[in-house]
Short mmCIF file of C-alpha atoms and ligand atoms in Angstrom, two decimals:
data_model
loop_
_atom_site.label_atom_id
_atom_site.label_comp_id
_atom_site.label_asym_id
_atom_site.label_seq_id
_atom_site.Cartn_x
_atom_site.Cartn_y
_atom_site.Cartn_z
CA UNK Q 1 -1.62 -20.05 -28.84
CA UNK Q 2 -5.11 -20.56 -26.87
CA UNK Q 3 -4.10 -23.88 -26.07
CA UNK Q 4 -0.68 -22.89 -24.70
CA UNK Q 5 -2.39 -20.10 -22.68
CA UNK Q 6 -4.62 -23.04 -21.62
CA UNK Q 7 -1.20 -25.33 -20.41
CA UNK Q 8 0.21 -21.97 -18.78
CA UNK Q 9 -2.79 -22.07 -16.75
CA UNK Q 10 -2.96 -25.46 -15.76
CA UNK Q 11 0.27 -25.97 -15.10
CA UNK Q 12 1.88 -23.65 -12.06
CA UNK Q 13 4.47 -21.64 -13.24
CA UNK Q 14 7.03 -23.45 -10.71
CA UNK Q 15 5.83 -26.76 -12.57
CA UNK Q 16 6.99 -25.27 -15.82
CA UNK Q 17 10.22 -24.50 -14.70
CA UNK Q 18 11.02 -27.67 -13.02
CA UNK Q 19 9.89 -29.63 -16.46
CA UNK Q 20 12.67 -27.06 -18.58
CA UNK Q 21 15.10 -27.95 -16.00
CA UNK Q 22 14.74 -31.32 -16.41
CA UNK Q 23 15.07 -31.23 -19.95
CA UNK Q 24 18.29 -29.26 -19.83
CA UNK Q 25 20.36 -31.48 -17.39
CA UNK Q 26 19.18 -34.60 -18.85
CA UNK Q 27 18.98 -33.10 -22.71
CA UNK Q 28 15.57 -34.84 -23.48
CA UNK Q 29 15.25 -35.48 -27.50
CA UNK Q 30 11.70 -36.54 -26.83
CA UNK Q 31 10.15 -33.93 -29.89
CA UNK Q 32 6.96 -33.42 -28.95
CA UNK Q 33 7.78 -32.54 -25.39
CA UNK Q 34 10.64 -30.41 -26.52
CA UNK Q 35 8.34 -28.30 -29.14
CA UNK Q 36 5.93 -27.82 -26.55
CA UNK Q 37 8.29 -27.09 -23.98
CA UNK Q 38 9.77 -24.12 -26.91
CA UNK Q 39 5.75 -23.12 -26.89
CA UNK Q 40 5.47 -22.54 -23.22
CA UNK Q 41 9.13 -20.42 -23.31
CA UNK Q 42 7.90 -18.75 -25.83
CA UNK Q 43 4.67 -18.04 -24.16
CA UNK Q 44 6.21 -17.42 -20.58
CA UNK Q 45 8.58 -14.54 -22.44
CA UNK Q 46 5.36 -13.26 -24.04
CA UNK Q 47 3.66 -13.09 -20.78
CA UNK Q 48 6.77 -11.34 -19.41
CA UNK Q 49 7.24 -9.12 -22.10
CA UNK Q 50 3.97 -7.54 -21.17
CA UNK Q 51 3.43 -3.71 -21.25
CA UNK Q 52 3.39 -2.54 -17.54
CA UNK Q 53 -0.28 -1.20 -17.55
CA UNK Q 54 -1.65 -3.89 -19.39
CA UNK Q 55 -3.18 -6.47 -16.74
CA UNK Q 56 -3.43 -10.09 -16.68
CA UNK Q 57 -6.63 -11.84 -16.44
CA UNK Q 58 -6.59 -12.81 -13.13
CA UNK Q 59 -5.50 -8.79 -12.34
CA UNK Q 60 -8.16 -7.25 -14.59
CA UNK Q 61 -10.99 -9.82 -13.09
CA UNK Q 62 -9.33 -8.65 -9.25
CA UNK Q 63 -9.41 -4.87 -10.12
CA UNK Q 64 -12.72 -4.89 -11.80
CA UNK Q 65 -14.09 -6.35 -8.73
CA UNK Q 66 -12.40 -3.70 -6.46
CA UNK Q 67 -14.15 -1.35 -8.45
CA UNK Q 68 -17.40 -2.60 -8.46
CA UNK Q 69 -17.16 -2.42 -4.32
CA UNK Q 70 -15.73 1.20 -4.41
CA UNK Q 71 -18.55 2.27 -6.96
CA UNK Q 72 -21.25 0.35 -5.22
CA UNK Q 73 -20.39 0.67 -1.46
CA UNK Q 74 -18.01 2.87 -0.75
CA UNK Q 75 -18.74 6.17 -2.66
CA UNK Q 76 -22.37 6.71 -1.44
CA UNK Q 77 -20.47 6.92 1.88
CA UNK Q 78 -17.29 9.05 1.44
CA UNK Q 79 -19.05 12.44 2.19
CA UNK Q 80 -20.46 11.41 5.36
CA UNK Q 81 -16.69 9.42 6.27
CA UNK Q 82 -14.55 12.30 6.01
CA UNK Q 83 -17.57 14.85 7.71
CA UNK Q 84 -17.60 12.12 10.70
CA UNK Q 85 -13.72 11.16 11.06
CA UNK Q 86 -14.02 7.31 10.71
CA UNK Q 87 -14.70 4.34 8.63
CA UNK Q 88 -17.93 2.66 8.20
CA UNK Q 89 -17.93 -0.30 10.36
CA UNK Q 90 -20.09 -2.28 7.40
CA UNK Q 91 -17.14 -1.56 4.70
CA UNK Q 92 -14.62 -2.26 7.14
CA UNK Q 93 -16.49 -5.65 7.26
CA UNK Q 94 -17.01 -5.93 3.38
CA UNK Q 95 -13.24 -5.94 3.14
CA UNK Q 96 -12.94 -8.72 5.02
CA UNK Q 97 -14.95 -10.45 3.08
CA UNK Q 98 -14.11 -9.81 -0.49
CA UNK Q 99 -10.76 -11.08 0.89
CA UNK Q 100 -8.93 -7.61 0.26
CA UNK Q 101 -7.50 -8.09 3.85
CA UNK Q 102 -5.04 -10.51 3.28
CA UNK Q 103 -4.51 -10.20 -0.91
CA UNK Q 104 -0.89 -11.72 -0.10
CA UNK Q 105 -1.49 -13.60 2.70
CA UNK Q 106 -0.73 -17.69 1.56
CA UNK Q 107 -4.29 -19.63 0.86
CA UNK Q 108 -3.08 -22.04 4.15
CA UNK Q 109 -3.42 -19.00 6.43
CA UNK Q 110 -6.88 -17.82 5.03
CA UNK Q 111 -5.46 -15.47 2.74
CA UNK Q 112 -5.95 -14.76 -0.90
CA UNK Q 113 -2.61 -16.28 -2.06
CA UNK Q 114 -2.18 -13.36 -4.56
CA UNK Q 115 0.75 -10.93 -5.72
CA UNK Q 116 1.94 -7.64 -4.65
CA UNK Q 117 0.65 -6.45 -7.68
CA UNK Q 118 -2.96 -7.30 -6.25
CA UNK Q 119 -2.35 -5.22 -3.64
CA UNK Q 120 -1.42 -2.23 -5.25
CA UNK Q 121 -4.46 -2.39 -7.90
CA UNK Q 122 -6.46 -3.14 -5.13
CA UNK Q 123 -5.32 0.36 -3.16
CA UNK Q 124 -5.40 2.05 -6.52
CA UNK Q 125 -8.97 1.39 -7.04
CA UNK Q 126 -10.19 1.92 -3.51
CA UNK Q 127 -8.30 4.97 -3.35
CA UNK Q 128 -9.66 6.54 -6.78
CA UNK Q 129 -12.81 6.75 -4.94
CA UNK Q 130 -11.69 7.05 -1.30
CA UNK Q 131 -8.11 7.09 0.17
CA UNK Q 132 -9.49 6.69 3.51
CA UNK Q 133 -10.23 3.15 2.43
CA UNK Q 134 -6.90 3.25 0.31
CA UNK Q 135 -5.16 3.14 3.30
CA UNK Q 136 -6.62 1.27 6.04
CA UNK Q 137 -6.05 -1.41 3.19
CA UNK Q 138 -2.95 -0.21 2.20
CA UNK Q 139 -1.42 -0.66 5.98
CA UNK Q 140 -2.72 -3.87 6.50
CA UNK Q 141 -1.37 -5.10 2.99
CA UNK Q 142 1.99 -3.78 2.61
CA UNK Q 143 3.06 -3.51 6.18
CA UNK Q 144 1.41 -5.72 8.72
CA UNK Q 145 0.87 -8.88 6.78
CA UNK Q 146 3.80 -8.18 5.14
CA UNK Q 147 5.85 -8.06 7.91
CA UNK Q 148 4.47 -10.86 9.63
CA UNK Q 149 4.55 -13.28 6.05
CA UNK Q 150 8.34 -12.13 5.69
CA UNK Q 151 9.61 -12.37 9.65
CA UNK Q 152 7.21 -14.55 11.40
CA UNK Q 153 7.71 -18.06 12.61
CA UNK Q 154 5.07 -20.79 11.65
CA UNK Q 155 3.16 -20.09 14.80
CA UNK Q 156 3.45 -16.35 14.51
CA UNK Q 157 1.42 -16.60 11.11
CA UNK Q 158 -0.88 -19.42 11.51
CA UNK Q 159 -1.76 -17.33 15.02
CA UNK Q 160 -1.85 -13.89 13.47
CA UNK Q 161 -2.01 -14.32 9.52
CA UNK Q 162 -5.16 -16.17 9.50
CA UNK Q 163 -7.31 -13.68 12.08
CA UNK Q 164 -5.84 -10.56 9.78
CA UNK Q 165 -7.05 -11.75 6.81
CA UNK Q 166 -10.42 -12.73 7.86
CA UNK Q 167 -11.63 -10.46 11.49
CA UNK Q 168 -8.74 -8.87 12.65
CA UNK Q 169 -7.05 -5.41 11.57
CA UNK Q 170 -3.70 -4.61 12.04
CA UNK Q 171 -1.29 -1.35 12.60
CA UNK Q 172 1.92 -0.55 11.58
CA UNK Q 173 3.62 1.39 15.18
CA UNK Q 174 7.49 2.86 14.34
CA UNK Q 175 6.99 6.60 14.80
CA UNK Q 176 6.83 8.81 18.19
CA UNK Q 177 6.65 12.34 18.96
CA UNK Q 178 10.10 12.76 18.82
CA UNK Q 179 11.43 10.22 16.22
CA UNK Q 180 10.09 10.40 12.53
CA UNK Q 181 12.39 10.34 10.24
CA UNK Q 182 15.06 9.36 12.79
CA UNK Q 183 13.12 6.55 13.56
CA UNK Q 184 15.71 4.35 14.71
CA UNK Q 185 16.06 7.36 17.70
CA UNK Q 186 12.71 6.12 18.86
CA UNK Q 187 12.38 6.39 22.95
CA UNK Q 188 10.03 2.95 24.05
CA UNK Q 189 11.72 0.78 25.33
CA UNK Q 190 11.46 -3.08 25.64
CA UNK Q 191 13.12 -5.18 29.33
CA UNK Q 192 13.53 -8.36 29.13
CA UNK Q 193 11.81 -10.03 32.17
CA UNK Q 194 12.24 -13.90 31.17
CA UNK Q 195 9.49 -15.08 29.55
CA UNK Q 196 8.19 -11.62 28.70
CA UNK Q 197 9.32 -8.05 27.78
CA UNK Q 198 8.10 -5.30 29.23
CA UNK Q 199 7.26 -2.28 27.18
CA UNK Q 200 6.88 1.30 28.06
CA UNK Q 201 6.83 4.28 25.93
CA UNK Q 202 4.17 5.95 23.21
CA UNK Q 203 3.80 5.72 19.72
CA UNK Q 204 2.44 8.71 17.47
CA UNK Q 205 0.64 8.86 14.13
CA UNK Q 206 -0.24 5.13 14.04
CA UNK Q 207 -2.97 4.64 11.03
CA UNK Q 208 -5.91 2.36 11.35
CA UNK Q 209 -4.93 2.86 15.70
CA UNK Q 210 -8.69 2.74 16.18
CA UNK Q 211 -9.64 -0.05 14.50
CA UNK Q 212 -6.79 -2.19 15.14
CA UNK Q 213 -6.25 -5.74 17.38
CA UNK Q 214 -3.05 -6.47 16.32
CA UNK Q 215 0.08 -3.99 16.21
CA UNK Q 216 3.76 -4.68 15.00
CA UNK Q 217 5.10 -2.50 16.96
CA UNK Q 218 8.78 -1.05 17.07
CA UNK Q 219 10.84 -0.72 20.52
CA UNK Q 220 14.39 -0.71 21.47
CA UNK Q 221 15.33 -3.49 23.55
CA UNK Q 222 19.05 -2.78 24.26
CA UNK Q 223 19.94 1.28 23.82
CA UNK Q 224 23.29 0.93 24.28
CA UNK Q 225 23.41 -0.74 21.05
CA UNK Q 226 21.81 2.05 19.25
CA UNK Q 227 19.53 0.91 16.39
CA UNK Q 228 20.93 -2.40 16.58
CA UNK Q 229 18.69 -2.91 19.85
CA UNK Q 230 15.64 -2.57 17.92
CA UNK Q 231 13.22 -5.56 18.12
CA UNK Q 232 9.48 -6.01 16.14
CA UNK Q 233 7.06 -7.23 18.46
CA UNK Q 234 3.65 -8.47 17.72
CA UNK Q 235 1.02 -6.56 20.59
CA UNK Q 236 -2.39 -7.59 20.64
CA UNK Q 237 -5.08 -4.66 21.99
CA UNK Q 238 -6.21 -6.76 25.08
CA UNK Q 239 -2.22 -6.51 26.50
CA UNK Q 240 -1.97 -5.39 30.08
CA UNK Q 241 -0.77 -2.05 29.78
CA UNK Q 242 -1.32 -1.03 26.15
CA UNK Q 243 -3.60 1.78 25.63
CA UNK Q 244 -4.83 3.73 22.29
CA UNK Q 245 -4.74 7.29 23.28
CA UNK Q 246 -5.76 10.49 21.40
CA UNK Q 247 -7.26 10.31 17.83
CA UNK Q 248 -5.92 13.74 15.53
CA UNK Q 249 -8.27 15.58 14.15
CA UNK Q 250 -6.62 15.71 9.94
CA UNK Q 251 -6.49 18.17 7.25
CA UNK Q 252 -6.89 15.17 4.37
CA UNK Q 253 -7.57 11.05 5.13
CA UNK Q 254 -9.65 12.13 7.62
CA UNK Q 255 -11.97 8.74 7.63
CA UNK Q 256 -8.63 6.88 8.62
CA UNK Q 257 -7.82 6.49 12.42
CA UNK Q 258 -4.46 8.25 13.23
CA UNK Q 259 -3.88 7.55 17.04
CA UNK Q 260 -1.45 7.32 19.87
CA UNK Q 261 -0.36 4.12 21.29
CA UNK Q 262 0.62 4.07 25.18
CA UNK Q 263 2.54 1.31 26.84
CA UNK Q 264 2.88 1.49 30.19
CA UNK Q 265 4.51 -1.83 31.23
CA UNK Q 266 2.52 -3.67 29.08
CA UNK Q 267 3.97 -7.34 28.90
CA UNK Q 268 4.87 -8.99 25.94
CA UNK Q 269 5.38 -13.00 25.50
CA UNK Q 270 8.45 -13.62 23.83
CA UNK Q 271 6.90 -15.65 21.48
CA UNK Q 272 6.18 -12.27 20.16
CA UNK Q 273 8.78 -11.28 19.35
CA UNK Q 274 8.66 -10.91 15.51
CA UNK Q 275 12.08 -11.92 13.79
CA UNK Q 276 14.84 -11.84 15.54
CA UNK Q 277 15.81 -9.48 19.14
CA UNK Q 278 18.13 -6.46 17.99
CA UNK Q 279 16.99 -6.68 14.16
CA UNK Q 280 13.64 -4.69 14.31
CA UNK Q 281 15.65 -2.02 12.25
CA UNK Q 282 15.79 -4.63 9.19
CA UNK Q 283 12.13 -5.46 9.89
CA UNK Q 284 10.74 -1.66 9.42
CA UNK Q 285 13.58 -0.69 7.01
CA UNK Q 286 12.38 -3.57 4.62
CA UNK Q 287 8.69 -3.68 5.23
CA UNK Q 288 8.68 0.35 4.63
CA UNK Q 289 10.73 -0.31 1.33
CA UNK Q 290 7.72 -2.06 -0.05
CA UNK Q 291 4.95 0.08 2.19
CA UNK Q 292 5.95 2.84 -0.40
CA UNK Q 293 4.79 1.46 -3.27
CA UNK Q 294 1.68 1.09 -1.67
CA UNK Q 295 1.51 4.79 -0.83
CA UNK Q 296 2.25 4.83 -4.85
CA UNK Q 297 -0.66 3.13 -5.58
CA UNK Q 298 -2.90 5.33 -3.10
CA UNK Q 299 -1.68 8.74 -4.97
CA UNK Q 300 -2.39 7.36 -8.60
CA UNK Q 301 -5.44 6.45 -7.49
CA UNK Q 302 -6.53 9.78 -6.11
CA UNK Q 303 -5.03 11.28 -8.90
CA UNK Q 304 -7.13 9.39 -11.04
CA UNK Q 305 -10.45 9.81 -8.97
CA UNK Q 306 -9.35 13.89 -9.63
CA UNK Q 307 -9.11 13.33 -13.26
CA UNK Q 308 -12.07 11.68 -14.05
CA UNK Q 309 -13.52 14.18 -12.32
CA UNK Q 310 -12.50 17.01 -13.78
CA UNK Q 311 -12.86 15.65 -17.20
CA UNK Q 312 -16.75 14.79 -16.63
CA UNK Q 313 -17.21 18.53 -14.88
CA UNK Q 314 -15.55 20.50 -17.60
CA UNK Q 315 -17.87 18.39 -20.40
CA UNK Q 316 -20.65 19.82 -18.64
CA UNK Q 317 -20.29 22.90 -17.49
CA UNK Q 318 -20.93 25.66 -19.94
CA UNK Q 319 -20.03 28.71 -20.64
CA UNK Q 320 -19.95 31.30 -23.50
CA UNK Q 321 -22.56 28.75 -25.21
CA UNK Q 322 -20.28 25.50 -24.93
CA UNK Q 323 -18.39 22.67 -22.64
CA UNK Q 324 -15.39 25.04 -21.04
CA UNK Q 325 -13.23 21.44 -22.14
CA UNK Q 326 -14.08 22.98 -25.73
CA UNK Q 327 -11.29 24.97 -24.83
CA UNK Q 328 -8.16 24.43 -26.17
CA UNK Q 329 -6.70 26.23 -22.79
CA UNK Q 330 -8.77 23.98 -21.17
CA UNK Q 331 -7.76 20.49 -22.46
CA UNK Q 332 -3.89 21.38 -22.83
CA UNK Q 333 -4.66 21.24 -19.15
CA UNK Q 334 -6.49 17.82 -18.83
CA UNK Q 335 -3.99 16.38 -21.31
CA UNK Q 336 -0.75 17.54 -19.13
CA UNK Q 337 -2.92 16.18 -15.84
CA UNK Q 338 -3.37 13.07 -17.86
CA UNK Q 339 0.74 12.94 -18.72
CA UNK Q 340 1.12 13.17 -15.10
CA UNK Q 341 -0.61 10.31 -14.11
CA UNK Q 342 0.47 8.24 -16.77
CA UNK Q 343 3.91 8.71 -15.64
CA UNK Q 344 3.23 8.36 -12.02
CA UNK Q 345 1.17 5.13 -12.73
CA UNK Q 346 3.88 3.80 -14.64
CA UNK Q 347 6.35 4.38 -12.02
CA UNK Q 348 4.43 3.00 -9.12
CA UNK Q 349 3.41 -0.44 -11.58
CA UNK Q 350 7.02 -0.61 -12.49
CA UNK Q 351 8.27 -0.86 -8.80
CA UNK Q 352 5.49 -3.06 -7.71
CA UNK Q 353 6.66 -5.66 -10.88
CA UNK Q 354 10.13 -5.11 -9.88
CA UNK Q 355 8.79 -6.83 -6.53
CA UNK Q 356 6.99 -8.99 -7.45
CA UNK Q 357 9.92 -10.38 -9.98
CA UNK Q 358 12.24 -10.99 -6.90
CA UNK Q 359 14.55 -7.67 -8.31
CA UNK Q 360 16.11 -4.92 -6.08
CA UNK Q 361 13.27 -1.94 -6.34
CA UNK Q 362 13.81 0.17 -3.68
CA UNK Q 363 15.26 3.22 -5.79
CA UNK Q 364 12.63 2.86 -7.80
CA UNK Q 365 10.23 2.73 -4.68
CA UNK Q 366 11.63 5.64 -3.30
CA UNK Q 367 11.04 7.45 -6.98
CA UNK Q 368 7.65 6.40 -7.39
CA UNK Q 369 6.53 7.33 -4.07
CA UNK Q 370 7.68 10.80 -4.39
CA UNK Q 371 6.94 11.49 -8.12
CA UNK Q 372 3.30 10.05 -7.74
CA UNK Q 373 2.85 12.26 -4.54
CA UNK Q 374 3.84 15.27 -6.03
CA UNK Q 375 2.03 14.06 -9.27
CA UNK Q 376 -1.56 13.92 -6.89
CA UNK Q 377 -0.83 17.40 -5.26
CA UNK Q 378 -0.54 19.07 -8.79
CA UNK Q 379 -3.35 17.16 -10.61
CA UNK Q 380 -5.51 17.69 -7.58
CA UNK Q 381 -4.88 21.19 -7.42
CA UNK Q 382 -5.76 21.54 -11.36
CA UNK Q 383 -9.00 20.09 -10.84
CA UNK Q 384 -10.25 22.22 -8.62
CA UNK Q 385 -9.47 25.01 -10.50
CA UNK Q 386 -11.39 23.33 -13.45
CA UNK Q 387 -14.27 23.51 -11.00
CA UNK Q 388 -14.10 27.16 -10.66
CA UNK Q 389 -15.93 27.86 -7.67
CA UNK Q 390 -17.33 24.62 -7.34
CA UNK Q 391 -14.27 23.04 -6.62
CA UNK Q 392 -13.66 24.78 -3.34
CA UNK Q 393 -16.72 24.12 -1.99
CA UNK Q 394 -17.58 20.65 -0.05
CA UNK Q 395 -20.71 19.80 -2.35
CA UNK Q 396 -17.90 18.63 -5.19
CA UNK Q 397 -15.13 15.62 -4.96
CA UNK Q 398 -12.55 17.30 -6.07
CA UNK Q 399 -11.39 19.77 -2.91
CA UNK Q 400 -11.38 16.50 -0.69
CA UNK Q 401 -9.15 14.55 -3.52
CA UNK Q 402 -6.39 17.63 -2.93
CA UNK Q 403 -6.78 17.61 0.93
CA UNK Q 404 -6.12 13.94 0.72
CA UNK Q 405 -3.11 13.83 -1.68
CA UNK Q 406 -0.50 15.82 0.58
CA UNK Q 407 -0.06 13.13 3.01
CA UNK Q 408 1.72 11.27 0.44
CA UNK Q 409 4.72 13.57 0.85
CA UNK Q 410 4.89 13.07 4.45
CA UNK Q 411 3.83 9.42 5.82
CA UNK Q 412 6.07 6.18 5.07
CA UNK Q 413 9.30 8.31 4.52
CA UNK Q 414 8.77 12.51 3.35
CA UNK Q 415 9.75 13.22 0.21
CA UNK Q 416 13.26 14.80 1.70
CA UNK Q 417 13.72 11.29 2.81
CA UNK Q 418 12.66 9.58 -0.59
CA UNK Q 419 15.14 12.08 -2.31
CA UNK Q 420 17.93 10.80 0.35
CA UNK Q 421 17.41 7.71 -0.49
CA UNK Q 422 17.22 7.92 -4.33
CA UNK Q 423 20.90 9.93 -3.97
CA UNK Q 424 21.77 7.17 -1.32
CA UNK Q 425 21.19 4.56 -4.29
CA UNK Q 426 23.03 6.83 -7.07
CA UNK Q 427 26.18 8.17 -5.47
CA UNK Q 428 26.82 5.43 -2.39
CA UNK Q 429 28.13 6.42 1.04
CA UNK Q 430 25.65 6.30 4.32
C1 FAD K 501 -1.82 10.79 8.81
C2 FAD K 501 -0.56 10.12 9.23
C3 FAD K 501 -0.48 8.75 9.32
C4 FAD K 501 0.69 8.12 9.74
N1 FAD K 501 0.71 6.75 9.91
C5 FAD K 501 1.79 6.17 10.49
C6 FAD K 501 1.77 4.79 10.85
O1 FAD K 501 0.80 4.07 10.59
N2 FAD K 501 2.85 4.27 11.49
C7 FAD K 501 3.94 5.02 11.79
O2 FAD K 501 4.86 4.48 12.38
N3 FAD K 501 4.00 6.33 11.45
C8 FAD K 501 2.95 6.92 10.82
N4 FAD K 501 2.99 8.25 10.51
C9 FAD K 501 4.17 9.04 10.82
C10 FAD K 501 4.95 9.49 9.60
O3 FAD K 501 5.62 8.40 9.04
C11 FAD K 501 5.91 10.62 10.03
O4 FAD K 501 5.09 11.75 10.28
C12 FAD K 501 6.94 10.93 8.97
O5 FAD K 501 7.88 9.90 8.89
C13 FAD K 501 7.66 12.25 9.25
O6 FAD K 501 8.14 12.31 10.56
P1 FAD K 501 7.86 13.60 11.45
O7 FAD K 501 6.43 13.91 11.38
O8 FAD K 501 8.45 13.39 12.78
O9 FAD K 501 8.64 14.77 10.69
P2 FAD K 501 10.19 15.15 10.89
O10 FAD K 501 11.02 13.92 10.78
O11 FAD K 501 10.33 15.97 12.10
O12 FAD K 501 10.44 16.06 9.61
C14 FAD K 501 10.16 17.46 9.57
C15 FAD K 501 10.74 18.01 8.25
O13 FAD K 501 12.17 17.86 8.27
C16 FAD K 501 12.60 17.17 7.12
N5 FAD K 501 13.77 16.35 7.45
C17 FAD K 501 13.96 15.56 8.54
N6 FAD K 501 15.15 14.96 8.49
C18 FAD K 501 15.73 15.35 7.34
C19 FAD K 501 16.97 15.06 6.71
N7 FAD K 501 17.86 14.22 7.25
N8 FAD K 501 17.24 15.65 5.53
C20 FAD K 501 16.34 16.49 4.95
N9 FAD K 501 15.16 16.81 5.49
C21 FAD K 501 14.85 16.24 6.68
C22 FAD K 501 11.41 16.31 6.71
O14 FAD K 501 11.47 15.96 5.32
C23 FAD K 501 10.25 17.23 7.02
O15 FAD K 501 10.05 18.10 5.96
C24 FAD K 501 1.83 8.91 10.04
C25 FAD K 501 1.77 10.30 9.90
C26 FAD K 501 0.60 10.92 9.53
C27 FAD K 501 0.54 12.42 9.44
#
């Protein structure tokens, strides 16, 4: 078995596949190279047949460095992140570095080369300890790169793939004041001037909008057409005409840049134009489907972060003369928050294998963004009342864990709209 697992890592996957299909069409009796091509099967199954939590070792090595960054560098800052609005320039840096900025991004564009899966362990971790950093990962991850990797040409991402996953951060810019959920009912527009298009309109909401160089950013280019005139375009900061505007001031996330975007005829080469002119509404529909699970992965984490939390509080805290968790009332709690996550976490891994597999997963996207949402808000909650007083005061993690779980009913679809989609999925119809 050690020396198959040894083969299975030599040999690429693709390799393996190629060598069985070879063997089928041309029905090879060669023995030894059919046994061992029953072995690897038999292994590759085994691999497959994996339970969903249980991690690979290339995953566990990935998360357990994550963790080792959250723990080292980013908790001793968290307090002072979400006091002063905004990420810590140095971390923002570190991510770079460690590669976390381009976990999917293909090795020939500077990237990591690594799975979707990656990315959600990766926003899992960060998030346990600080969503803030959950997300400004998160966006980059799941939406920008993602976009770009699925709908850019070859010049698009050796440009653009290569600078995100080593200097450059990116934003994700769909919604406006007046268009959330109706997205496609968004009001910039996009004029096609020859060479260039000229944008005008504003953007709201737009995550890492500080921070961020490069925005794929959502306009209509031909109204009449109604969502079908949507177009992606790729803005850098340093266009004519594009502005960030106001930063919000937020109840949770509060490290994380929210900001408005204006254009005011800010040209845009066509060469930007990411995928093709008129199918922008395919671009955000499908980058969003996988965004999701990435929101997912930020919730569990929190959730988690919560949990651990409360669990080490209620061991220490005493009152009449022992631990309160030597309570029965008190661990039927921690063992239902526990449930919880398990279920959320299960959910949110499920979808992100589904992806990963090449399989349709956006009902079970949709499902794991809202369950593991809701999951954070009540597990959240429940530690702080394990706190007692403690929990509602700033000196304690846990009130800042609840604060930060309830954007993950609202951003990347609300849960309204994850339930609409789910029945979508079931029943049929539009
Ligand atoms: C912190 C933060 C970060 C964000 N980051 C980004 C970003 O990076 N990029 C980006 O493009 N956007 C971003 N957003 C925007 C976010 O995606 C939207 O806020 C979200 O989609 C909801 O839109 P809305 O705020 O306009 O609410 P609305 O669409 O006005 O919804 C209001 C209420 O009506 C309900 N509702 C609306 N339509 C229906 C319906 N058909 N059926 C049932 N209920 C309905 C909703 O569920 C909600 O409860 C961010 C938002 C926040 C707060």
């Amino acid at each position: 078995m050690a020396e198959i697992r040894s083969m299975l890592r030599i040999l690429p996957l693709t390799d393996v596949l190629i060598m069985m299909s070879i063997q089928e069409k041309f029905v090879i009796p060669a023995a030894p190279f059919a046994r061992n091509m029953t072995q690897i099967q038999t292994a590759i199954e085994k691999s497959l047949a994996r339970p969903l939590t249980t991690l690979s070792e290339d995953e566990q090595m990935f998360r357990d460095s994550v963790r080792e960054f959250a723990e080292g560098e980013i908790r001793k800052r968290v307090e002072e992140m979400d006091e002063q609005g905004h990420l810590d320039s140095a971390l923002m840096k570190q991510c770079f570095e460690l590669g976390l900025m381009g976990i999917e991004t293909p090795e020939e564009f500077g990237g990591a080369g690594g799975s979707f899966f990656q990315a959600i362990l990766a926003v899992e971790e960060l998030s346990r300890v600080d969503a803030s950093v959950g997300v400004f990962v998160d966006v980059q991850n799941t939406l920008v790169n993602n976009a770009i990797i699925r709908w850019g040409n070859q010049g698009q991402k050796k440009k653009y793939l290569s600078q995100l996953a080593t200097e450059l951060v990116g934003a994700y810019a769909l919604s406006e004041a007046g268009s959330g959920s109706d997205a496609f009912a968004m009001q910039t527009r996009a004029v096609d001037a020859g060479d260039h298009f000229v944008l005008n309109g504003r953007k709201l909401w737009i995550t890492n909008g500080k921070e961020a160089e490069v925005f794929v950013l959502f306009a209509n280019a031909n109204p009449e057409a109604g969502y079908r005139g949507i177009t992606a375009f790729i803005v850098e900061k340093s266009t004519e005409g594009f502005a960030v505007g106001k930063k919000e001031n937020k109840l949770g996330i509060r490290a994380s840049s929210t900001t408005e975007l204006i254009l005011e005829d800010c040209q845009v080469p066509k060469e930007n134009v990411l995928g093709e002119i008129g199918r922008g509404y395919k671009v955000s529909i499908e980058t969003l489907n996988e965004g999701r699970i990435g929101i997912g992965a930020q919730m569990i984490g929190i959730a988690r972060g919560a949990l651990e939390s409360a669990l080490a509080y209620t061991t220490e805290r005493q009152q009449f003369g022992k631990s309160v968790n030597e309570f029965q009332g008190v661990q039927f709690q921690l063992a239902e928050m526990a449930t919880d996550l398990e279920a959320a976490r299960l959910m949110v891994y499920n979808a992100a294998r589904m992806k990963d597999a090449g399989q349709n997963f956006v009902k079970e996207a949709a499902m794991a963004k809202l369950y593991s949402s809701r999951a954070a808000e009540r597990i959240t909650s429940k530690a702080i009342e394990l706190y007692g007083g403690y929990g509602y005061v700033k000196d304690y993690p846990v009130e800042k864990y609840w604060r930060d779980s309830k954007i993950g009913a609202i951003y990347e679809g609300t849960s309204n709209m994850q339930l609409q989609t789910i029945a979508k999925l079931m029943i049929g119809g539009k």
